[in-house]
C-alpha cells in the first residue's frame, strides 16, 4: 500500500482531506486504481469513509475528472462517482457517458449503466437491453435497475417469459434481472419458477433482495418458509455466510422460534439447527469469513440451540406426504418407518429414490419395499441406484 493510499484511507484528517483533494483534482488515476485493487483488504467502514472523503472533494469545477476513474469499477465507490456526476449532469456529460456505454470497457459500461438509472436517456435503452444479461453481475444488475427505473415493460415481460425456460441457467438469469428491475409484482412468477427449478436454492437466494423474508412470511407464509428453507440448504455451499446479514437470518429465526405452532416451520427450524451445527463444527466454512460474520453465525447457532429438538421432531410426520413442499427436508429427520414407507406410493420418482435411501439409513429397506419402489420407477438411472442399495 502506497503512502498516499494510507493517507487517503487513514485517520488523520489533514492527510485524508489532502489526499482526497489530490485524487480528484489531479486526477490521480493510479491512486484510484490502487484503491479499487485493495477493495478486498479494507474494512467496510474504511471504504465508506473513503467514499465520503472523495465526495467532499468533488465540486462543479473538477467533477469531470471523475471520468478518468471509470476504467476501474468498484461497487464501493460506484455511488459516490455516479451521484457526483449526476449532480452536475448536462447534455455534454450525458453524451460522454453514452460513448462510454457504447465503446468503453466493461467497467466503464457498468458505471454508465448506473448513470442512466438516474439520467433516463432513450438513447441508452439499446445498450441497457444488450447488457442486461451480461456475465458481469454488476453490469447486468445496473442495466436491469436502469430499465426498471425507466419502467421498460418490454424488457420486464421478456424476463417473465425467460422464467418459463427449461434451461435452469436461463431461468436464473431472468430471476436476477427481475430482482434488479425491482418490481414486486414479479414475486409470484419467481416463486413459481423456484418451485420447479433444479436451482431452487440459487433462485431463493435472490428473492430477499426484491422482497424481505419478513414480508414473505407476512404475505405468503408457506412460500416464505420455502424460500428460507432453500436459503438454509444453500448456506456455505452456494452462498457465502456473510449473507446472514443480508437476509437478517438471526431476526427471522428469532421470530419463527417464538411464534411457530405448525409443522412446516418446525421442519425449517430443524433444518436450520442442523445446518448451523455443520457450519460451526470445523473451520471449513468459517475460515475465510470476517469476525462479524463468524460472531453472527455463532449467535444464530446459539439461538437455534435454545429450541428443543425433540419437540420439533414431533411435527416431522405431518410433512411426510408428497404434496408437502418440505417433504424432502422432513425425510432427513424422519424416524417413523411406516410413514416413510407410505411415500413409496408417490408418483414422484425422485421422492421414491429419496425414500428408499432413508429407509436404508434406518435399516428398514426390506425386499418388499425395494420391489414396490422398482415397480413404481421407470427412470433407468433411478432404478439402477435403487438396485445398488
mmCIF file with all atom_site columns, N, CA, C and O in Angstrom, residues 52-95:
data_model
loop_
_atom_site.group_PDB
_atom_site.id
_atom_site.type_symbol
_atom_site.label_atom_id
_atom_site.label_alt_id
_atom_site.label_comp_id
_atom_site.label_asym_id
_atom_site.label_entity_id
_atom_site.label_seq_id
_atom_site.pdbx_PDB_ins_code
_atom_site.Cartn_x
_atom_site.Cartn_y
_atom_site.Cartn_z
_atom_site.occupancy
_atom_site.B_iso_or_equiv
_atom_site.pdbx_formal_charge
_atom_site.auth_seq_id
_atom_site.auth_comp_id
_atom_site.auth_asym_id
_atom_site.auth_atom_id
_atom_site.pdbx_PDB_model_num
ATOM 1   N N  . UNK A 1 52 ? -16.855 8.928  1.275   1.00 0.00 ? 52 UNK A N  1
ATOM 2   C CA . UNK A 1 52 ? -17.318 10.237 1.759   1.00 0.00 ? 52 UNK A CA 1
ATOM 3   C C  . UNK A 1 52 ? -16.252 11.312 1.546   1.00 0.00 ? 52 UNK A C  1
ATOM 4   O O  . UNK A 1 52 ? -16.565 12.450 1.177   1.00 0.00 ? 52 UNK A O  1
ATOM 5   N N  . UNK A 1 53 ? -14.994 10.948 1.725   1.00 0.00 ? 53 UNK A N  1
ATOM 6   C CA . UNK A 1 53 ? -13.901 11.899 1.519   1.00 0.00 ? 53 UNK A CA 1
ATOM 7   C C  . UNK A 1 53 ? -13.795 12.302 0.051   1.00 0.00 ? 53 UNK A C  1
ATOM 8   O O  . UNK A 1 53 ? -13.546 13.471 -0.258  1.00 0.00 ? 53 UNK A O  1
ATOM 9   N N  . UNK A 1 54 ? -13.979 11.336 -0.834  1.00 0.00 ? 54 UNK A N  1
ATOM 10  C CA . UNK A 1 54 ? -13.964 11.636 -2.269  1.00 0.00 ? 54 UNK A CA 1
ATOM 11  C C  . UNK A 1 54 ? -15.119 12.574 -2.608  1.00 0.00 ? 54 UNK A C  1
ATOM 12  O O  . UNK A 1 54 ? -14.953 13.564 -3.331  1.00 0.00 ? 54 UNK A O  1
ATOM 13  N N  . UNK A 1 55 ? -16.285 12.271 -2.056  1.00 0.00 ? 55 UNK A N  1
ATOM 14  C CA . UNK A 1 55 ? -17.465 13.101 -2.307  1.00 0.00 ? 55 UNK A CA 1
ATOM 15  C C  . UNK A 1 55 ? -17.229 14.547 -1.876  1.00 0.00 ? 55 UNK A C  1
ATOM 16  O O  . UNK A 1 55 ? -17.598 15.487 -2.589  1.00 0.00 ? 55 UNK A O  1
ATOM 17  N N  . UNK A 1 56 ? -16.610 14.708 -0.732  1.00 0.00 ? 56 UNK A N  1
ATOM 18  C CA . UNK A 1 56 ? -16.353 16.057 -0.213  1.00 0.00 ? 56 UNK A CA 1
ATOM 19  C C  . UNK A 1 56 ? -15.362 16.834 -1.078  1.00 0.00 ? 56 UNK A C  1
ATOM 20  O O  . UNK A 1 56 ? -15.350 18.073 -1.063  1.00 0.00 ? 56 UNK A O  1
ATOM 21  N N  . UNK A 1 57 ? -14.534 16.107 -1.839  1.00 0.00 ? 57 UNK A N  1
ATOM 22  C CA . UNK A 1 57 ? -13.517 16.761 -2.669  1.00 0.00 ? 57 UNK A CA 1
ATOM 23  C C  . UNK A 1 57 ? -14.049 17.151 -4.048  1.00 0.00 ? 57 UNK A C  1
ATOM 24  O O  . UNK A 1 57 ? -13.407 17.902 -4.777  1.00 0.00 ? 57 UNK A O  1
ATOM 25  N N  . UNK A 1 58 ? -15.219 16.654 -4.396  1.00 0.00 ? 58 UNK A N  1
ATOM 26  C CA . UNK A 1 58 ? -15.781 16.922 -5.729  1.00 0.00 ? 58 UNK A CA 1
ATOM 27  C C  . UNK A 1 58 ? -16.586 18.221 -5.706  1.00 0.00 ? 58 UNK A C  1
ATOM 28  O O  . UNK A 1 58 ? -17.357 18.472 -4.776  1.00 0.00 ? 58 UNK A O  1
ATOM 29  N N  . UNK A 1 59 ? -16.407 19.028 -6.746  1.00 0.00 ? 59 UNK A N  1
ATOM 30  C CA . UNK A 1 59 ? -17.190 20.254 -6.887  1.00 0.00 ? 59 UNK A CA 1
ATOM 31  C C  . UNK A 1 59 ? -17.477 20.513 -8.361  1.00 0.00 ? 59 UNK A C  1
ATOM 32  O O  . UNK A 1 59 ? -17.085 19.721 -9.229  1.00 0.00 ? 59 UNK A O  1
ATOM 33  N N  . UNK A 1 60 ? -18.127 21.621 -8.646  1.00 0.00 ? 60 UNK A N  1
ATOM 34  C CA . UNK A 1 60 ? -18.568 21.905 -10.019 1.00 0.00 ? 60 UNK A CA 1
ATOM 35  C C  . UNK A 1 60 ? -17.423 22.191 -10.977 1.00 0.00 ? 60 UNK A C  1
ATOM 36  O O  . UNK A 1 60 ? -17.606 22.191 -12.195 1.00 0.00 ? 60 UNK A O  1
ATOM 37  N N  . UNK A 1 61 ? -16.234 22.400 -10.441 1.00 0.00 ? 61 UNK A N  1
ATOM 38  C CA . UNK A 1 61 ? -15.091 22.677 -11.328 1.00 0.00 ? 61 UNK A CA 1
ATOM 39  C C  . UNK A 1 61 ? -14.264 21.440 -11.632 1.00 0.00 ? 61 UNK A C  1
ATOM 40  O O  . UNK A 1 61 ? -13.497 21.430 -12.603 1.00 0.00 ? 61 UNK A O  1
ATOM 41  N N  . UNK A 1 62 ? -14.358 20.400 -10.812 1.00 0.00 ? 62 UNK A N  1
ATOM 42  C CA . UNK A 1 62 ? -13.483 19.238 -11.009 1.00 0.00 ? 62 UNK A CA 1
ATOM 43  C C  . UNK A 1 62 ? -14.232 17.925 -11.222 1.00 0.00 ? 62 UNK A C  1
ATOM 44  O O  . UNK A 1 62 ? -13.614 16.870 -11.357 1.00 0.00 ? 62 UNK A O  1
ATOM 45  N N  . UNK A 1 63 ? -15.566 17.961 -11.247 1.00 0.00 ? 63 UNK A N  1
ATOM 46  C CA . UNK A 1 63 ? -16.334 16.706 -11.287 1.00 0.00 ? 63 UNK A CA 1
ATOM 47  C C  . UNK A 1 63 ? -16.035 15.865 -12.522 1.00 0.00 ? 63 UNK A C  1
ATOM 48  O O  . UNK A 1 63 ? -16.078 14.634 -12.468 1.00 0.00 ? 63 UNK A O  1
ATOM 49  N N  . UNK A 1 64 ? -15.682 16.505 -13.639 1.00 0.00 ? 64 UNK A N  1
ATOM 50  C CA . UNK A 1 64 ? -15.402 15.727 -14.858 1.00 0.00 ? 64 UNK A CA 1
ATOM 51  C C  . UNK A 1 64 ? -14.112 14.916 -14.737 1.00 0.00 ? 64 UNK A C  1
ATOM 52  O O  . UNK A 1 64 ? -13.891 13.982 -15.517 1.00 0.00 ? 64 UNK A O  1
ATOM 53  N N  . UNK A 1 65 ? -13.285 15.266 -13.774 1.00 0.00 ? 65 UNK A N  1
ATOM 54  C CA . UNK A 1 65 ? -12.069 14.477 -13.539 1.00 0.00 ? 65 UNK A CA 1
ATOM 55  C C  . UNK A 1 65 ? -12.402 13.043 -13.130 1.00 0.00 ? 65 UNK A C  1
ATOM 56  O O  . UNK A 1 65 ? -11.591 12.132 -13.312 1.00 0.00 ? 65 UNK A O  1
ATOM 57  N N  . UNK A 1 66 ? -13.614 12.865 -12.583 1.00 0.00 ? 66 UNK A N  1
ATOM 58  C CA . UNK A 1 66 ? -14.024 11.520 -12.160 1.00 0.00 ? 66 UNK A CA 1
ATOM 59  C C  . UNK A 1 66 ? -14.132 10.573 -13.347 1.00 0.00 ? 66 UNK A C  1
ATOM 60  O O  . UNK A 1 66 ? -14.050 9.346  -13.183 1.00 0.00 ? 66 UNK A O  1
ATOM 61  N N  . UNK A 1 67 ? -14.305 11.127 -14.534 1.00 0.00 ? 67 UNK A N  1
ATOM 62  C CA . UNK A 1 67 ? -14.417 10.280 -15.735 1.00 0.00 ? 67 UNK A CA 1
ATOM 63  C C  . UNK A 1 67 ? -13.163 9.438  -15.945 1.00 0.00 ? 67 UNK A C  1
ATOM 64  O O  . UNK A 1 67 ? -13.223 8.354  -16.523 1.00 0.00 ? 67 UNK A O  1
ATOM 65  N N  . UNK A 1 68 ? -12.057 9.935  -15.459 1.00 0.00 ? 68 UNK A N  1
ATOM 66  C CA . UNK A 1 68 ? -10.790 9.211  -15.618 1.00 0.00 ? 68 UNK A CA 1
ATOM 67  C C  . UNK A 1 68 ? -10.759 7.935  -14.777 1.00 0.00 ? 68 UNK A C  1
ATOM 68  O O  . UNK A 1 68 ? -9.949  7.039  -15.025 1.00 0.00 ? 68 UNK A O  1
ATOM 69  N N  . UNK A 1 69 ? -11.659 7.869  -13.765 1.00 0.00 ? 69 UNK A N  1
ATOM 70  C CA . UNK A 1 69 ? -11.678 6.706  -12.876 1.00 0.00 ? 69 UNK A CA 1
ATOM 71  C C  . UNK A 1 69 ? -12.588 5.583  -13.378 1.00 0.00 ? 69 UNK A C  1
ATOM 72  O O  . UNK A 1 69 ? -12.608 4.494  -12.805 1.00 0.00 ? 69 UNK A O  1
ATOM 73  N N  . UNK A 1 70 ? -13.353 5.838  -14.423 1.00 0.00 ? 70 UNK A N  1
ATOM 74  C CA . UNK A 1 70 ? -14.390 4.893  -14.827 1.00 0.00 ? 70 UNK A CA 1
ATOM 75  C C  . UNK A 1 70 ? -13.849 3.567  -15.365 1.00 0.00 ? 70 UNK A C  1
ATOM 76  O O  . UNK A 1 70 ? -14.587 2.585  -15.433 1.00 0.00 ? 70 UNK A O  1
ATOM 77  N N  . UNK A 1 71 ? -12.570 3.536  -15.698 1.00 0.00 ? 71 UNK A N  1
ATOM 78  C CA . UNK A 1 71 ? -11.981 2.283  -16.205 1.00 0.00 ? 71 UNK A CA 1
ATOM 79  C C  . UNK A 1 71 ? -11.744 1.265  -15.093 1.00 0.00 ? 71 UNK A C  1
ATOM 80  O O  . UNK A 1 71 ? -11.369 0.120  -15.366 1.00 0.00 ? 71 UNK A O  1
ATOM 81  N N  . UNK A 1 72 ? -11.950 1.704  -13.850 1.00 0.00 ? 72 UNK A N  1
ATOM 82  C CA . UNK A 1 72 ? -11.688 0.823  -12.712 1.00 0.00 ? 72 UNK A CA 1
ATOM 83  C C  . UNK A 1 72 ? -12.944 0.767  -11.841 1.00 0.00 ? 72 UNK A C  1
ATOM 84  O O  . UNK A 1 72 ? -13.183 1.657  -11.027 1.00 0.00 ? 72 UNK A O  1
ATOM 85  N N  . UNK A 1 73 ? -13.715 -0.283 -12.022 1.00 0.00 ? 73 UNK A N  1
ATOM 86  C CA . UNK A 1 73 ? -15.006 -0.359 -11.325 1.00 0.00 ? 73 UNK A CA 1
ATOM 87  C C  . UNK A 1 73 ? -14.854 -0.937 -9.917  1.00 0.00 ? 73 UNK A C  1
ATOM 88  O O  . UNK A 1 73 ? -14.120 -1.894 -9.688  1.00 0.00 ? 73 UNK A O  1
ATOM 89  N N  . UNK A 1 74 ? -15.615 -0.354 -9.006  1.00 0.00 ? 74 UNK A N  1
ATOM 90  C CA . UNK A 1 74 ? -15.745 -0.899 -7.662  1.00 0.00 ? 74 UNK A CA 1
ATOM 91  C C  . UNK A 1 74 ? -17.134 -0.565 -7.139  1.00 0.00 ? 74 UNK A C  1
ATOM 92  O O  . UNK A 1 74 ? -17.551 0.591  -7.192  1.00 0.00 ? 74 UNK A O  1
ATOM 93  N N  . UNK A 1 75 ? -17.848 -1.553 -6.637  1.00 0.00 ? 75 UNK A N  1
ATOM 94  C CA . UNK A 1 75 ? -19.160 -1.269 -6.040  1.00 0.00 ? 75 UNK A CA 1
ATOM 95  C C  . UNK A 1 75 ? -19.053 -0.368 -4.819  1.00 0.00 ? 75 UNK A C  1
ATOM 96  O O  . UNK A 1 75 ? -20.022 0.292  -4.439  1.00 0.00 ? 75 UNK A O  1
ATOM 97  N N  . UNK A 1 76 ? -17.865 -0.305 -4.227  1.00 0.00 ? 76 UNK A N  1
ATOM 98  C CA . UNK A 1 76 ? -17.656 0.524  -3.038  1.00 0.00 ? 76 UNK A CA 1
ATOM 99  C C  . UNK A 1 76 ? -17.659 2.011  -3.367  1.00 0.00 ? 76 UNK A C  1
ATOM 100 O O  . UNK A 1 76 ? -17.984 2.838  -2.508  1.00 0.00 ? 76 UNK A O  1
ATOM 101 N N  . UNK A 1 77 ? -17.271 2.348  -4.598  1.00 0.00 ? 77 UNK A N  1
ATOM 102 C CA . UNK A 1 77 ? -17.150 3.770  -4.962  1.00 0.00 ? 77 UNK A CA 1
ATOM 103 C C  . UNK A 1 77 ? -18.071 4.145  -6.122  1.00 0.00 ? 77 UNK A C  1
ATOM 104 O O  . UNK A 1 77 ? -18.050 5.276  -6.595  1.00 0.00 ? 77 UNK A O  1
ATOM 105 N N  . UNK A 1 78 ? -18.878 3.194  -6.542  1.00 0.00 ? 78 UNK A N  1
ATOM 106 C CA . UNK A 1 78 ? -19.815 3.446  -7.632  1.00 0.00 ? 78 UNK A CA 1
ATOM 107 C C  . UNK A 1 78 ? -20.773 4.588  -7.294  1.00 0.00 ? 78 UNK A C  1
ATOM 108 O O  . UNK A 1 78 ? -20.977 5.506  -8.089  1.00 0.00 ? 78 UNK A O  1
ATOM 109 N N  . UNK A 1 79 ? -21.362 4.527  -6.112  1.00 0.00 ? 79 UNK A N  1
ATOM 110 C CA . UNK A 1 79 ? -22.368 5.528  -5.754  1.00 0.00 ? 79 UNK A CA 1
ATOM 111 C C  . UNK A 1 79 ? -21.792 6.938  -5.694  1.00 0.00 ? 79 UNK A C  1
ATOM 112 O O  . UNK A 1 79 ? -22.404 7.885  -6.189  1.00 0.00 ? 79 UNK A O  1
ATOM 113 N N  . UNK A 1 80 ? -20.611 7.073  -5.084  1.00 0.00 ? 80 UNK A N  1
ATOM 114 C CA . UNK A 1 80 ? -20.040 8.415  -4.951  1.00 0.00 ? 80 UNK A CA 1
ATOM 115 C C  . UNK A 1 80 ? -19.665 8.984  -6.314  1.00 0.00 ? 80 UNK A C  1
ATOM 116 O O  . UNK A 1 80 ? -19.879 10.175 -6.596  1.00 0.00 ? 80 UNK A O  1
ATOM 117 N N  . UNK A 1 81 ? -19.133 8.151  -7.196  1.00 0.00 ? 81 UNK A N  1
ATOM 118 C CA . UNK A 1 81 ? -18.741 8.630  -8.523  1.00 0.00 ? 81 UNK A CA 1
ATOM 119 C C  . UNK A 1 81 ? -19.969 8.988  -9.353  1.00 0.00 ? 81 UNK A C  1
ATOM 120 O O  . UNK A 1 81 ? -20.071 10.085 -9.906  1.00 0.00 ? 81 UNK A O  1
ATOM 121 N N  . UNK A 1 82 ? -20.925 8.088  -9.409  1.00 0.00 ? 82 UNK A N  1
ATOM 122 C CA . UNK A 1 82 ? -22.101 8.327  -10.257 1.00 0.00 ? 82 UNK A CA 1
ATOM 123 C C  . UNK A 1 82 ? -22.967 9.450  -9.701  1.00 0.00 ? 82 UNK A C  1
ATOM 124 O O  . UNK A 1 82 ? -23.433 10.316 -10.458 1.00 0.00 ? 82 UNK A O  1
ATOM 125 N N  . UNK A 1 83 ? -23.187 9.469  -8.395  1.00 0.00 ? 83 UNK A N  1
ATOM 126 C CA . UNK A 1 83 ? -24.016 10.534 -7.823  1.00 0.00 ? 83 UNK A CA 1
ATOM 127 C C  . UNK A 1 83 ? -23.379 11.902 -8.015  1.00 0.00 ? 83 UNK A C  1
ATOM 128 O O  . UNK A 1 83 ? -24.080 12.904 -8.235  1.00 0.00 ? 83 UNK A O  1
ATOM 129 N N  . UNK A 1 84 ? -22.052 11.956 -7.974  1.00 0.00 ? 84 UNK A N  1
ATOM 130 C CA . UNK A 1 84 ? -21.358 13.227 -8.203  1.00 0.00 ? 84 UNK A CA 1
ATOM 131 C C  . UNK A 1 84 ? -21.520 13.677 -9.657  1.00 0.00 ? 84 UNK A C  1
ATOM 132 O O  . UNK A 1 84 ? -21.737 14.857 -9.938  1.00 0.00 ? 84 UNK A O  1
ATOM 133 N N  . UNK A 1 85 ? -21.416 12.726 -10.578 1.00 0.00 ? 85 UNK A N  1
ATOM 134 C CA . UNK A 1 85 ? -21.609 13.055 -11.994 1.00 0.00 ? 85 UNK A CA 1
ATOM 135 C C  . UNK A 1 85 ? -23.049 13.484 -12.265 1.00 0.00 ? 85 UNK A C  1
ATOM 136 O O  . UNK A 1 85 ? -23.302 14.448 -12.988 1.00 0.00 ? 85 UNK A O  1
ATOM 137 N N  . UNK A 1 86 ? -23.983 12.775 -11.674 1.00 0.00 ? 86 UNK A N  1
ATOM 138 C CA . UNK A 1 86 ? -25.396 13.098 -11.871 1.00 0.00 ? 86 UNK A CA 1
ATOM 139 C C  . UNK A 1 86 ? -25.715 14.493 -11.326 1.00 0.00 ? 86 UNK A C  1
ATOM 140 O O  . UNK A 1 86 ? -26.509 15.243 -11.921 1.00 0.00 ? 86 UNK A O  1
ATOM 141 N N  . UNK A 1 87 ? -25.090 14.835 -10.218 1.00 0.00 ? 87 UNK A N  1
ATOM 142 C CA . UNK A 1 87 ? -25.333 16.137 -9.590  1.00 0.00 ? 87 UNK A CA 1
ATOM 143 C C  . UNK A 1 87 ? -25.045 17.287 -10.549 1.00 0.00 ? 87 UNK A C  1
ATOM 144 O O  . UNK A 1 87 ? -25.738 18.308 -10.551 1.00 0.00 ? 87 UNK A O  1
ATOM 145 N N  . UNK A 1 88 ? -24.021 17.126 -11.379 1.00 0.00 ? 88 UNK A N  1
ATOM 146 C CA . UNK A 1 88 ? -23.614 18.211 -12.293 1.00 0.00 ? 88 UNK A CA 1
ATOM 147 C C  . UNK A 1 88 ? -23.900 17.850 -13.760 1.00 0.00 ? 88 UNK A C  1
ATOM 148 O O  . UNK A 1 88 ? -23.331 18.443 -14.672 1.00 0.00 ? 88 UNK A O  1
ATOM 149 N N  . UNK A 1 89 ? -24.786 16.888 -13.974 1.00 0.00 ? 89 UNK A N  1
ATOM 150 C CA . UNK A 1 89 ? -25.017 16.377 -15.323 1.00 0.00 ? 89 UNK A CA 1
ATOM 151 C C  . UNK A 1 89 ? -25.580 17.444 -16.263 1.00 0.00 ? 89 UNK A C  1
ATOM 152 O O  . UNK A 1 89 ? -26.382 18.285 -15.867 1.00 0.00 ? 89 UNK A O  1
ATOM 153 N N  . UNK A 1 90 ? -25.102 17.388 -17.509 1.00 0.00 ? 90 UNK A N  1
ATOM 154 C CA . UNK A 1 90 ? -25.664 18.201 -18.585 1.00 0.00 ? 90 UNK A CA 1
ATOM 155 C C  . UNK A 1 90 ? -25.615 17.364 -19.865 1.00 0.00 ? 90 UNK A C  1
ATOM 156 O O  . UNK A 1 90 ? -25.205 16.202 -19.832 1.00 0.00 ? 90 UNK A O  1
ATOM 157 N N  . UNK A 1 91 ? -26.033 17.947 -20.971 1.00 0.00 ? 91 UNK A N  1
ATOM 158 C CA . UNK A 1 91 ? -26.079 17.183 -22.220 1.00 0.00 ? 91 UNK A CA 1
ATOM 159 C C  . UNK A 1 91 ? -24.708 16.678 -22.645 1.00 0.00 ? 91 UNK A C  1
ATOM 160 O O  . UNK A 1 91 ? -24.569 15.558 -23.143 1.00 0.00 ? 91 UNK A O  1
ATOM 161 N N  . UNK A 1 92 ? -23.704 17.495 -22.452 1.00 0.00 ? 92 UNK A N  1
ATOM 162 C CA . UNK A 1 92 ? -22.348 17.094 -22.838 1.00 0.00 ? 92 UNK A CA 1
ATOM 163 C C  . UNK A 1 92 ? -21.887 15.877 -22.035 1.00 0.00 ? 92 UNK A C  1
ATOM 164 O O  . UNK A 1 92 ? -21.314 14.936 -22.583 1.00 0.00 ? 92 UNK A O  1
ATOM 165 N N  . UNK A 1 93 ? -22.133 15.923 -20.732 1.00 0.00 ? 93 UNK A N  1
ATOM 166 C CA . UNK A 1 93 ? -21.723 14.798 -19.889 1.00 0.00 ? 93 UNK A CA 1
ATOM 167 C C  . UNK A 1 93 ? -22.501 13.532 -20.265 1.00 0.00 ? 93 UNK A C  1
ATOM 168 O O  . UNK A 1 93 ? -21.922 12.441 -20.336 1.00 0.00 ? 93 UNK A O  1
ATOM 169 N N  . UNK A 1 94 ? -23.788 13.667 -20.523 1.00 0.00 ? 94 UNK A N  1
ATOM 170 C CA . UNK A 1 94 ? -24.603 12.515 -20.913 1.00 0.00 ? 94 UNK A CA 1
ATOM 171 C C  . UNK A 1 94 ? -24.111 11.922 -22.229 1.00 0.00 ? 94 UNK A C  1
ATOM 172 O O  . UNK A 1 94 ? -24.071 10.695 -22.395 1.00 0.00 ? 94 UNK A O  1
ATOM 173 N N  . UNK A 1 95 ? -23.686 12.771 -23.146 1.00 0.00 ? 95 UNK A N  1
ATOM 174 C CA . UNK A 1 95 ? -23.117 12.273 -24.408 1.00 0.00 ? 95 UNK A CA 1
ATOM 175 C C  . UNK A 1 95 ? -21.835 11.483 -24.152 1.00 0.00 ? 95 UNK A C  1
ATOM 176 O O  . UNK A 1 95 ? -21.587 10.449 -24.788 1.00 0.00 ? 95 UNK A O  1
#
